PDB file of C-alpha atoms in Angstrom:
ATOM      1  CA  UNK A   1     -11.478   8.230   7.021  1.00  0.00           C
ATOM      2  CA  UNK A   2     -13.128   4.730   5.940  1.00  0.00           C
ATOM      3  CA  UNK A   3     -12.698   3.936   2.212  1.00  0.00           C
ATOM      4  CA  UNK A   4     -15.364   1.135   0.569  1.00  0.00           C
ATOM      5  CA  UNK A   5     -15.232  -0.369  -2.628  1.00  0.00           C
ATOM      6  CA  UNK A   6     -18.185  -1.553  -5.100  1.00  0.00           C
ATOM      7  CA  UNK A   7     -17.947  -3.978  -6.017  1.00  0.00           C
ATOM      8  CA  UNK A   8     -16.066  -6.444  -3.644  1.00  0.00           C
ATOM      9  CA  UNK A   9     -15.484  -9.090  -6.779  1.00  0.00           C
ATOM     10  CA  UNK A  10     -16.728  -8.762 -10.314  1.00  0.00           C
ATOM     11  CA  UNK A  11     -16.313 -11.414 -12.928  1.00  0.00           C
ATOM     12  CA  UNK A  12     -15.397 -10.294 -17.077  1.00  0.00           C
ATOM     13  CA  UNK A  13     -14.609 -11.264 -20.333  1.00  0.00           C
ATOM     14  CA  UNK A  14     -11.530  -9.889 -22.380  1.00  0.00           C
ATOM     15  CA  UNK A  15     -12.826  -7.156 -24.134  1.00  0.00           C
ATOM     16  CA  UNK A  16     -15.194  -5.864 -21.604  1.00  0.00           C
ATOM     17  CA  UNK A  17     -15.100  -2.102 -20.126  1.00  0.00           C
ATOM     18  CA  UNK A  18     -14.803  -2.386 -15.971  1.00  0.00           C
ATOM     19  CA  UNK A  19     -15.509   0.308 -13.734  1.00  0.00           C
ATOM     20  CA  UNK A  20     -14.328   0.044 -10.107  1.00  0.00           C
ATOM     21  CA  UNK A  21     -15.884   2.691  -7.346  1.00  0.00           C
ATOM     22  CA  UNK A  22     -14.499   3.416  -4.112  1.00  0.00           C
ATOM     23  CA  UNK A  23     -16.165   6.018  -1.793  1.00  0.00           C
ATOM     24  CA  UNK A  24     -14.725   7.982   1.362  1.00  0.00           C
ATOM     25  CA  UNK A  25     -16.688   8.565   4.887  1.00  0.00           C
ATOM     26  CA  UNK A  26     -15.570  12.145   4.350  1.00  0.00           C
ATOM     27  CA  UNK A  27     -14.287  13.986   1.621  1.00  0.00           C
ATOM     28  CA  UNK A  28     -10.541  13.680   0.595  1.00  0.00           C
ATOM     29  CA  UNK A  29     -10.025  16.310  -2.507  1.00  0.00           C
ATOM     30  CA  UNK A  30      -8.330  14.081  -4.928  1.00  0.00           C
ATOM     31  CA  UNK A  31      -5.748  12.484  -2.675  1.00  0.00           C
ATOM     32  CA  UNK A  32      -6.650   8.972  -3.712  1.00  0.00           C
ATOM     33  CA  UNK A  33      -4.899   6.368  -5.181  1.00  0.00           C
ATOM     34  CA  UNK A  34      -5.073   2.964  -7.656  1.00  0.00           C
ATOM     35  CA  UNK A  35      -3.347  -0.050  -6.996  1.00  0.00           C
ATOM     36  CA  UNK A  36      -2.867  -3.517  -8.706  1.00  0.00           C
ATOM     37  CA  UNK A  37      -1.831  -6.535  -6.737  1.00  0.00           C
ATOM     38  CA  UNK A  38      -1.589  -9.932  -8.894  1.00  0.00           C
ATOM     39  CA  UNK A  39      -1.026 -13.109  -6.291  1.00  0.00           C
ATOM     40  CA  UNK A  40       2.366 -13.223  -4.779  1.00  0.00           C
ATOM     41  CA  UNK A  41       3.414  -9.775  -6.484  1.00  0.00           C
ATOM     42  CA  UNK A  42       3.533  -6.302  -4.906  1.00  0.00           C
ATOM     43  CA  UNK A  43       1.216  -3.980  -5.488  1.00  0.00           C
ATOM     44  CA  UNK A  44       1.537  -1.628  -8.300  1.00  0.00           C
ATOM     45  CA  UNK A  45       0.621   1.956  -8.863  1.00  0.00           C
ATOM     46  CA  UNK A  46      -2.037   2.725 -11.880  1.00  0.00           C
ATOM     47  CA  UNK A  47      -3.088   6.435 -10.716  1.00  0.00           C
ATOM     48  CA  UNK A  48      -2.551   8.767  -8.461  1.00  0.00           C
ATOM     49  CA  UNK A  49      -4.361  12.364  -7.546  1.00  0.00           C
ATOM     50  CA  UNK A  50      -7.595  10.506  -8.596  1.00  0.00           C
ATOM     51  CA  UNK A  51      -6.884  10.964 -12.273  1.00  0.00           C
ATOM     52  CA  UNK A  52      -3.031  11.047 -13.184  1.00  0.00           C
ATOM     53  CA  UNK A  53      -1.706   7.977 -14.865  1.00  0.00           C
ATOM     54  CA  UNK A  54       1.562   6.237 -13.187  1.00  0.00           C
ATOM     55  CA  UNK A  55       4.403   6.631 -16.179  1.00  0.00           C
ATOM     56  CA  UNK A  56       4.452   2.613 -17.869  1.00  0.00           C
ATOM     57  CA  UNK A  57       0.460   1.903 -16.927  1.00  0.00           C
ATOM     58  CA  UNK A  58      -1.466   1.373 -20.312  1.00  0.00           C
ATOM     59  CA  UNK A  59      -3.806   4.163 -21.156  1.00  0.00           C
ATOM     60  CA  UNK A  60      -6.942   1.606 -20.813  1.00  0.00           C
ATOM     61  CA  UNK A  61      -6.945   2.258 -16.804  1.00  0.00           C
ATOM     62  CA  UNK A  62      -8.038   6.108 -16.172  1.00  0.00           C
ATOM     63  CA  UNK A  63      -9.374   7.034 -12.465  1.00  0.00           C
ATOM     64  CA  UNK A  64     -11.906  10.233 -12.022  1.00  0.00           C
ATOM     65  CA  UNK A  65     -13.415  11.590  -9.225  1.00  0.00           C
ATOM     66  CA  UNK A  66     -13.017  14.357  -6.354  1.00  0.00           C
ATOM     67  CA  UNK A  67     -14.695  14.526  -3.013  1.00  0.00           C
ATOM     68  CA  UNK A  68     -15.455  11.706  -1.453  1.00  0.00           C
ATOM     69  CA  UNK A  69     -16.337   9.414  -4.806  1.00  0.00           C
ATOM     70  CA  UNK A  70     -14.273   7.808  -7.242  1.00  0.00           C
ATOM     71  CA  UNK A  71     -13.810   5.423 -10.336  1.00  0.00           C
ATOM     72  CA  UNK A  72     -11.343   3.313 -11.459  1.00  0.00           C
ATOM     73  CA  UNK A  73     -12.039   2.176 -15.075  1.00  0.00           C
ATOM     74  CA  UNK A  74     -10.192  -0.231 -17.553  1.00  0.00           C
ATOM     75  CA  UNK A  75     -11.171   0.399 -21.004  1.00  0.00           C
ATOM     76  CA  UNK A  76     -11.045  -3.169 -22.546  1.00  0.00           C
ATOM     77  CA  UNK A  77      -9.749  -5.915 -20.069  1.00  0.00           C
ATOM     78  CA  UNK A  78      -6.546  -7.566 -21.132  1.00  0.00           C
ATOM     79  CA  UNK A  79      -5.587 -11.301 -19.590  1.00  0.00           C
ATOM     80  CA  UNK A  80      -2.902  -9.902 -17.874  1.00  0.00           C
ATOM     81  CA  UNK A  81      -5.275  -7.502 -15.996  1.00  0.00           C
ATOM     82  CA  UNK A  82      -7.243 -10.104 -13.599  1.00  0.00           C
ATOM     83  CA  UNK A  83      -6.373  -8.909 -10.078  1.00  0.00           C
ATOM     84  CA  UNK A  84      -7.076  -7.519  -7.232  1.00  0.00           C
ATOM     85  CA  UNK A  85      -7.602  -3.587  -7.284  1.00  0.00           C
ATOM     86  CA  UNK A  86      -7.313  -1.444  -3.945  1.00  0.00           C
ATOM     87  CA  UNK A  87      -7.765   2.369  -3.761  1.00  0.00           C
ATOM     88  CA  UNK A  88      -6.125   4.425  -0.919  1.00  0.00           C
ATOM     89  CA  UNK A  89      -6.793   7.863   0.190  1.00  0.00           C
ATOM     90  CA  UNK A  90      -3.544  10.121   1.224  1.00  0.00           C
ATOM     91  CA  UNK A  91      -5.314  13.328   2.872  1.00  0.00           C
ATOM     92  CA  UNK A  92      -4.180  12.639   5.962  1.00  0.00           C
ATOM     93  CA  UNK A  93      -2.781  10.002   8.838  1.00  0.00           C
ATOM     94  CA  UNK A  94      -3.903   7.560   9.065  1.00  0.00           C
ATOM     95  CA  UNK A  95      -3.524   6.583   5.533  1.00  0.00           C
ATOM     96  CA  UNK A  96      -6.250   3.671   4.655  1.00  0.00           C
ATOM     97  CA  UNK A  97      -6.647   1.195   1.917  1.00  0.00           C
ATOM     98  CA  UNK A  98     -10.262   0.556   0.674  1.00  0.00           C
ATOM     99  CA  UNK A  99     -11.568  -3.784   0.913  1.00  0.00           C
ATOM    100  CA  UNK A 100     -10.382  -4.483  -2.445  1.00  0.00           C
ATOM    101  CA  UNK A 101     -11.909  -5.377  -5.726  1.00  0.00           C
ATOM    102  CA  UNK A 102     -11.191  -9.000  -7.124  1.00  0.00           C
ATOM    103  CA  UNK A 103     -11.430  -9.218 -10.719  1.00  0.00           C
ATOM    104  CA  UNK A 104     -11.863 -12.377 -11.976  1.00  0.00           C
ATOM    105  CA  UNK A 105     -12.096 -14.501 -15.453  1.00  0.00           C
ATOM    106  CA  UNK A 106     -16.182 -15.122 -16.606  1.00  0.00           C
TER     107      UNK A 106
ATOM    108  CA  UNK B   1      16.651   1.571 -10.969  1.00  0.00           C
ATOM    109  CA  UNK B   2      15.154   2.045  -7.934  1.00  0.00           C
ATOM    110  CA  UNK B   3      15.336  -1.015  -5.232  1.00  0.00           C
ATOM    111  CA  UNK B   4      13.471  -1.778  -1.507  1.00  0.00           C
ATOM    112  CA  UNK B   5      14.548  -4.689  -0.126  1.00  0.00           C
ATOM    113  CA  UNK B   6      13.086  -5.738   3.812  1.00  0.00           C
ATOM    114  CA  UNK B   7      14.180  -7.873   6.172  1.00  0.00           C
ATOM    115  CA  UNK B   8      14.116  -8.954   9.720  1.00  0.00           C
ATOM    116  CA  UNK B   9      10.192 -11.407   9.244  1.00  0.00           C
ATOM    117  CA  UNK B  10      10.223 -14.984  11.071  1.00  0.00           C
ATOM    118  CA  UNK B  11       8.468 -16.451  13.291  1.00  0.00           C
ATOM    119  CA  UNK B  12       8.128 -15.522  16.450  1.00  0.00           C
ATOM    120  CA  UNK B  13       5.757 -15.976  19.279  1.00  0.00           C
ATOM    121  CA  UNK B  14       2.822 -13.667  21.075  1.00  0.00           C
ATOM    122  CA  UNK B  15       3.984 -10.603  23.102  1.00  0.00           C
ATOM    123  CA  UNK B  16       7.720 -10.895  21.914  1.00  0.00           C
ATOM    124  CA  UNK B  17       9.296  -8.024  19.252  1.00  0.00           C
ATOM    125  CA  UNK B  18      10.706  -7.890  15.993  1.00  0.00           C
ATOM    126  CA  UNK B  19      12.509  -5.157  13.956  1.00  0.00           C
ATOM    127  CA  UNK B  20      11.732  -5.151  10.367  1.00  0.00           C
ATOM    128  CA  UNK B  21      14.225  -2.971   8.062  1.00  0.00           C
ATOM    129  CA  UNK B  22      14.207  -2.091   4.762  1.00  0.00           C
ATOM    130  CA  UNK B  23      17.138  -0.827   2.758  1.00  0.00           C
ATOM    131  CA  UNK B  24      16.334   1.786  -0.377  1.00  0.00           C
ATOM    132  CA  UNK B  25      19.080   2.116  -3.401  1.00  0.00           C
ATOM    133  CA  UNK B  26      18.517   4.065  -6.812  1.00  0.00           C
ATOM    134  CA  UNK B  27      16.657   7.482  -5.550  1.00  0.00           C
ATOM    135  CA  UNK B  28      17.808  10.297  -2.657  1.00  0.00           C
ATOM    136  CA  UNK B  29      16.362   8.437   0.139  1.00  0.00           C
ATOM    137  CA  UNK B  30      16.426  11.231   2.157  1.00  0.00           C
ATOM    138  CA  UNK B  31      14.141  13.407  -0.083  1.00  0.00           C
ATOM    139  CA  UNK B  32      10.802  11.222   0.154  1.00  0.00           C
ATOM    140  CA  UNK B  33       8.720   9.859   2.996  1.00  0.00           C
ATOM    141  CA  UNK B  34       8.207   6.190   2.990  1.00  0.00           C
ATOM    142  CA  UNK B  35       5.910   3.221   4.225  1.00  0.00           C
ATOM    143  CA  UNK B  36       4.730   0.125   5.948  1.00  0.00           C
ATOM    144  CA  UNK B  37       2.346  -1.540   4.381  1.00  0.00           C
ATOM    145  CA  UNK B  38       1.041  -5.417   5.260  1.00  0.00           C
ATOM    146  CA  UNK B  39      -0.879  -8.047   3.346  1.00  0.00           C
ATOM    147  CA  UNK B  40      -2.258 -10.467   6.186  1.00  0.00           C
ATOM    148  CA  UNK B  41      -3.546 -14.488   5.185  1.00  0.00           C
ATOM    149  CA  UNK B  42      -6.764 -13.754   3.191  1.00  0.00           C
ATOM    150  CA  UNK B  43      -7.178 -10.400   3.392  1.00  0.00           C
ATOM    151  CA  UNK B  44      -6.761  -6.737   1.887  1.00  0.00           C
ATOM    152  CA  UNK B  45      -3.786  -4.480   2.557  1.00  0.00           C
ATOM    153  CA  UNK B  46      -3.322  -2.336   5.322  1.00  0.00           C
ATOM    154  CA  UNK B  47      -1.434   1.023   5.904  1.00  0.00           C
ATOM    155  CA  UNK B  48       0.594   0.391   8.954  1.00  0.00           C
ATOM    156  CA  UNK B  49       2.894   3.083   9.448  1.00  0.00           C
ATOM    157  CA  UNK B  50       4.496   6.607   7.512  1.00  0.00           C
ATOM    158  CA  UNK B  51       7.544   8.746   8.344  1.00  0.00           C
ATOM    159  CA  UNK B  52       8.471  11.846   6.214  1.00  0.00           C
ATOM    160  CA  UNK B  53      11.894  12.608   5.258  1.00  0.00           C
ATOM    161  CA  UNK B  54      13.395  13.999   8.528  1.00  0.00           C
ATOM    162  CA  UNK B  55      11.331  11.854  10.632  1.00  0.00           C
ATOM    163  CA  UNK B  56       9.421  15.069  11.806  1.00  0.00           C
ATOM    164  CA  UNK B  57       5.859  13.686  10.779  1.00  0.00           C
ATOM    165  CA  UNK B  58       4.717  10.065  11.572  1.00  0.00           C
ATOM    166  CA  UNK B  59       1.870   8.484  11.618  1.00  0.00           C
ATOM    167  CA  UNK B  60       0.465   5.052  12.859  1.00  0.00           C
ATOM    168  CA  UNK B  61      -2.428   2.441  12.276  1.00  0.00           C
ATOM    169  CA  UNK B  62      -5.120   2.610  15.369  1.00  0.00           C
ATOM    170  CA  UNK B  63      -4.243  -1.773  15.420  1.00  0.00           C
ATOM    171  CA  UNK B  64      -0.790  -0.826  15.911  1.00  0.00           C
ATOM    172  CA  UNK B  65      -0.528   2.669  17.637  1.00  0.00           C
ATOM    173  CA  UNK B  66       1.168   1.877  20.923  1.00  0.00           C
ATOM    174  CA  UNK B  67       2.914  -1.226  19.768  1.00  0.00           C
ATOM    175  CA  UNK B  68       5.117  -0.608  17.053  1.00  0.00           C
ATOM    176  CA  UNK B  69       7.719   2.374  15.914  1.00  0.00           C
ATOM    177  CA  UNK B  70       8.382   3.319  12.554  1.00  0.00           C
ATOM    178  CA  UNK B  71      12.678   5.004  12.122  1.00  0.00           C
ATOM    179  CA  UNK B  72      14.752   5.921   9.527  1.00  0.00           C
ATOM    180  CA  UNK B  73      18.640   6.634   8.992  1.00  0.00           C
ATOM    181  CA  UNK B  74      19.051   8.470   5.691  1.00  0.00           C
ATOM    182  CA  UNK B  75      22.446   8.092   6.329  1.00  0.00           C
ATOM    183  CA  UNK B  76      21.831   4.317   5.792  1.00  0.00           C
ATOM    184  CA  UNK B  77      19.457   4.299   3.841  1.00  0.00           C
ATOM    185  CA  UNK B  78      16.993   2.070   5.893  1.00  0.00           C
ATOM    186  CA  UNK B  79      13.834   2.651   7.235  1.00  0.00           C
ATOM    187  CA  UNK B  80      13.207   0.472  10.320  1.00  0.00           C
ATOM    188  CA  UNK B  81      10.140  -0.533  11.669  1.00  0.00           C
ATOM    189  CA  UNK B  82      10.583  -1.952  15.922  1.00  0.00           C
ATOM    190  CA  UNK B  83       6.945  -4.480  16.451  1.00  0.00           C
ATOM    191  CA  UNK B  84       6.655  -5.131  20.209  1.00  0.00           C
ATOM    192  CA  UNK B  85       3.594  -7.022  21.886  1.00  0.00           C
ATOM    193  CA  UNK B  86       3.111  -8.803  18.473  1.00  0.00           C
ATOM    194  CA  UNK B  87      -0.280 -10.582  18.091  1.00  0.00           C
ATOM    195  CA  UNK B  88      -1.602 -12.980  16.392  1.00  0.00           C
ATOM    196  CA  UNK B  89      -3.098 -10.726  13.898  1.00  0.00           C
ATOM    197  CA  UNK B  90      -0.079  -9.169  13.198  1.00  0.00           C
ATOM    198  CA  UNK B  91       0.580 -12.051  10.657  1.00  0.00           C
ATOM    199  CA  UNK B  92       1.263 -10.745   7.407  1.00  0.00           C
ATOM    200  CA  UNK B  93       3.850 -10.001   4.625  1.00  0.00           C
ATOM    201  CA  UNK B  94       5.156  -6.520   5.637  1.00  0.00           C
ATOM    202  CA  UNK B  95       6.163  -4.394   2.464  1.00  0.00           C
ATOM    203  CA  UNK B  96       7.973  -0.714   2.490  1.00  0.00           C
ATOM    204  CA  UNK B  97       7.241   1.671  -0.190  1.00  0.00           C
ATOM    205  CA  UNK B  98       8.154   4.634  -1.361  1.00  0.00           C
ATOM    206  CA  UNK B  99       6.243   8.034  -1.608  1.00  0.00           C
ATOM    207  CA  UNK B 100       5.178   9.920  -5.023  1.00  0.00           C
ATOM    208  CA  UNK B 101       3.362  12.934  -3.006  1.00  0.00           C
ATOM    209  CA  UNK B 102       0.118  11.229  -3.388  1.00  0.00           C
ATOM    210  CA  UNK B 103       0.460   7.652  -4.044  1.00  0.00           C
ATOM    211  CA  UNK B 104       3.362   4.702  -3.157  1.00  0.00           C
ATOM    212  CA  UNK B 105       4.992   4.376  -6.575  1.00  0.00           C
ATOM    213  CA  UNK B 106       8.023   1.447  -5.409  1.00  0.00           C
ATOM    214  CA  UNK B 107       7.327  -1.464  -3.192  1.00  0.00           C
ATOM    215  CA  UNK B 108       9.749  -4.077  -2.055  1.00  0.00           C
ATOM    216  CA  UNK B 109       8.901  -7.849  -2.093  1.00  0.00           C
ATOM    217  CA  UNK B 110       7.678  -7.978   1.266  1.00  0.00           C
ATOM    218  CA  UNK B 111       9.195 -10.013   4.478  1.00  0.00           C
ATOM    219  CA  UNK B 112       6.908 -12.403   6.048  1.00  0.00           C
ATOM    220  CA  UNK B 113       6.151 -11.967  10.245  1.00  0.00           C
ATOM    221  CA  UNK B 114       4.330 -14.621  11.596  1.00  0.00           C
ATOM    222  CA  UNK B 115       3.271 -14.578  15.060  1.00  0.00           C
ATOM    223  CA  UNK B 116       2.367 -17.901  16.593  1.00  0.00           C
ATOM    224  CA  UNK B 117       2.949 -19.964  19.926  1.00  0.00           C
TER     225      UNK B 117
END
């Protein structure tokens, strides 16, 4: 199962509403997952099954989808928010990590 | 508070081996499945490796099927990961995490391979 992401670097203003989509050669349910990764950090979890927020992750990130197509979507960007953003589907091994989504400062 | 720490990166030439480990504190290792995940220079991460919690399901990354093992010993705590053949493209900071059923919820820091002549 090949995950891509759309798009591959976006750049936004605090404030702004950013929507992240990552799509699946095949479909997956909802066993897909968000992650943050800021430089030299490890990644972090922001959602799993597609739509549940990880316990500490502000309510502006919320994930939808089912199938084989999915959003990620931060409400209102915050500074501490520019980052990379991977999703990952789970359904089965091998487990894959989409391109990545680089979020950057307009 | 829950804690992965690896070990085991350097640098090391092409075709030799390496054994990563990682040692879990602060949850019941033995009641979650866990991971290998790698960041290489300049690009995206990459699932490597999975074992469930009695090492009774594994699974591998097609680049590294053939090459490297994934292990555990719950009574240690440590999930192990044996690289032989290394390549070039191995490079990368090599993190274990932990499963949620569905998602890797704690990640370690990451120890750095790099595979060079």
């Amino acid at each position: 199962i090949q995950l891509t992401q759309s798009p591959s670097s976006l750049s936004a203003s605090v404030g702004d509403r950013v929507t992240i989509t990552c799509r699946a050669s095949q479909g997956i349910d909802n066993y897909l997952a968000w992650y943050q990764q800021e430089p030299g950090k490890a990644p972090k979890l922001l959602i799993y099954a597609a739509s549940s927020l990880q316990s500490g992750v502000p309510s502006r990130f919320s994930g939808s989808g089912s199938g084989t197509d999915f959003t990620l979507t931060i409400s209102s960007l915050q500074p501490e928010d520019f980052a990379t953003y991977y999703c990952q589907h789970l359904n089965s091994y091998p487990f894959a990590f989409g391109p990545g989504t680089k979020v950057d400062i307009k | 508070e829950v804690q992965l720490v690896e070990s085991g990166g350097g640098l090391v030439q092409p075709g030799r081996s390496l054994r990563l480990s990682c040692v879990a504190s602060g949850f019941t290792f033995d009641n979650y499945a866990m991971y290998w995940v790698r960041l290489a220079p300049g690009k995206g991460l990459e699932w490597v490796s999975g074992i469930n919690w009695n090492s009774g399901g594994i699974g591998y990354a097609d680049s590294v099927k053939g090459r490297f093992t994934i292990s555990r010993d719950n009574a240690k705590n440590s999930l192990y990961l044996q690289m032989n053949s290394l390549r070039v493209e191995d490079t990368a900071l090599y993190y274990c995490a932990k499963d949620k059923a569905g998602a890797f919820d704690y990640w370690g820091q990451g120890t750095l391979v790099t595979v060079s002549s």
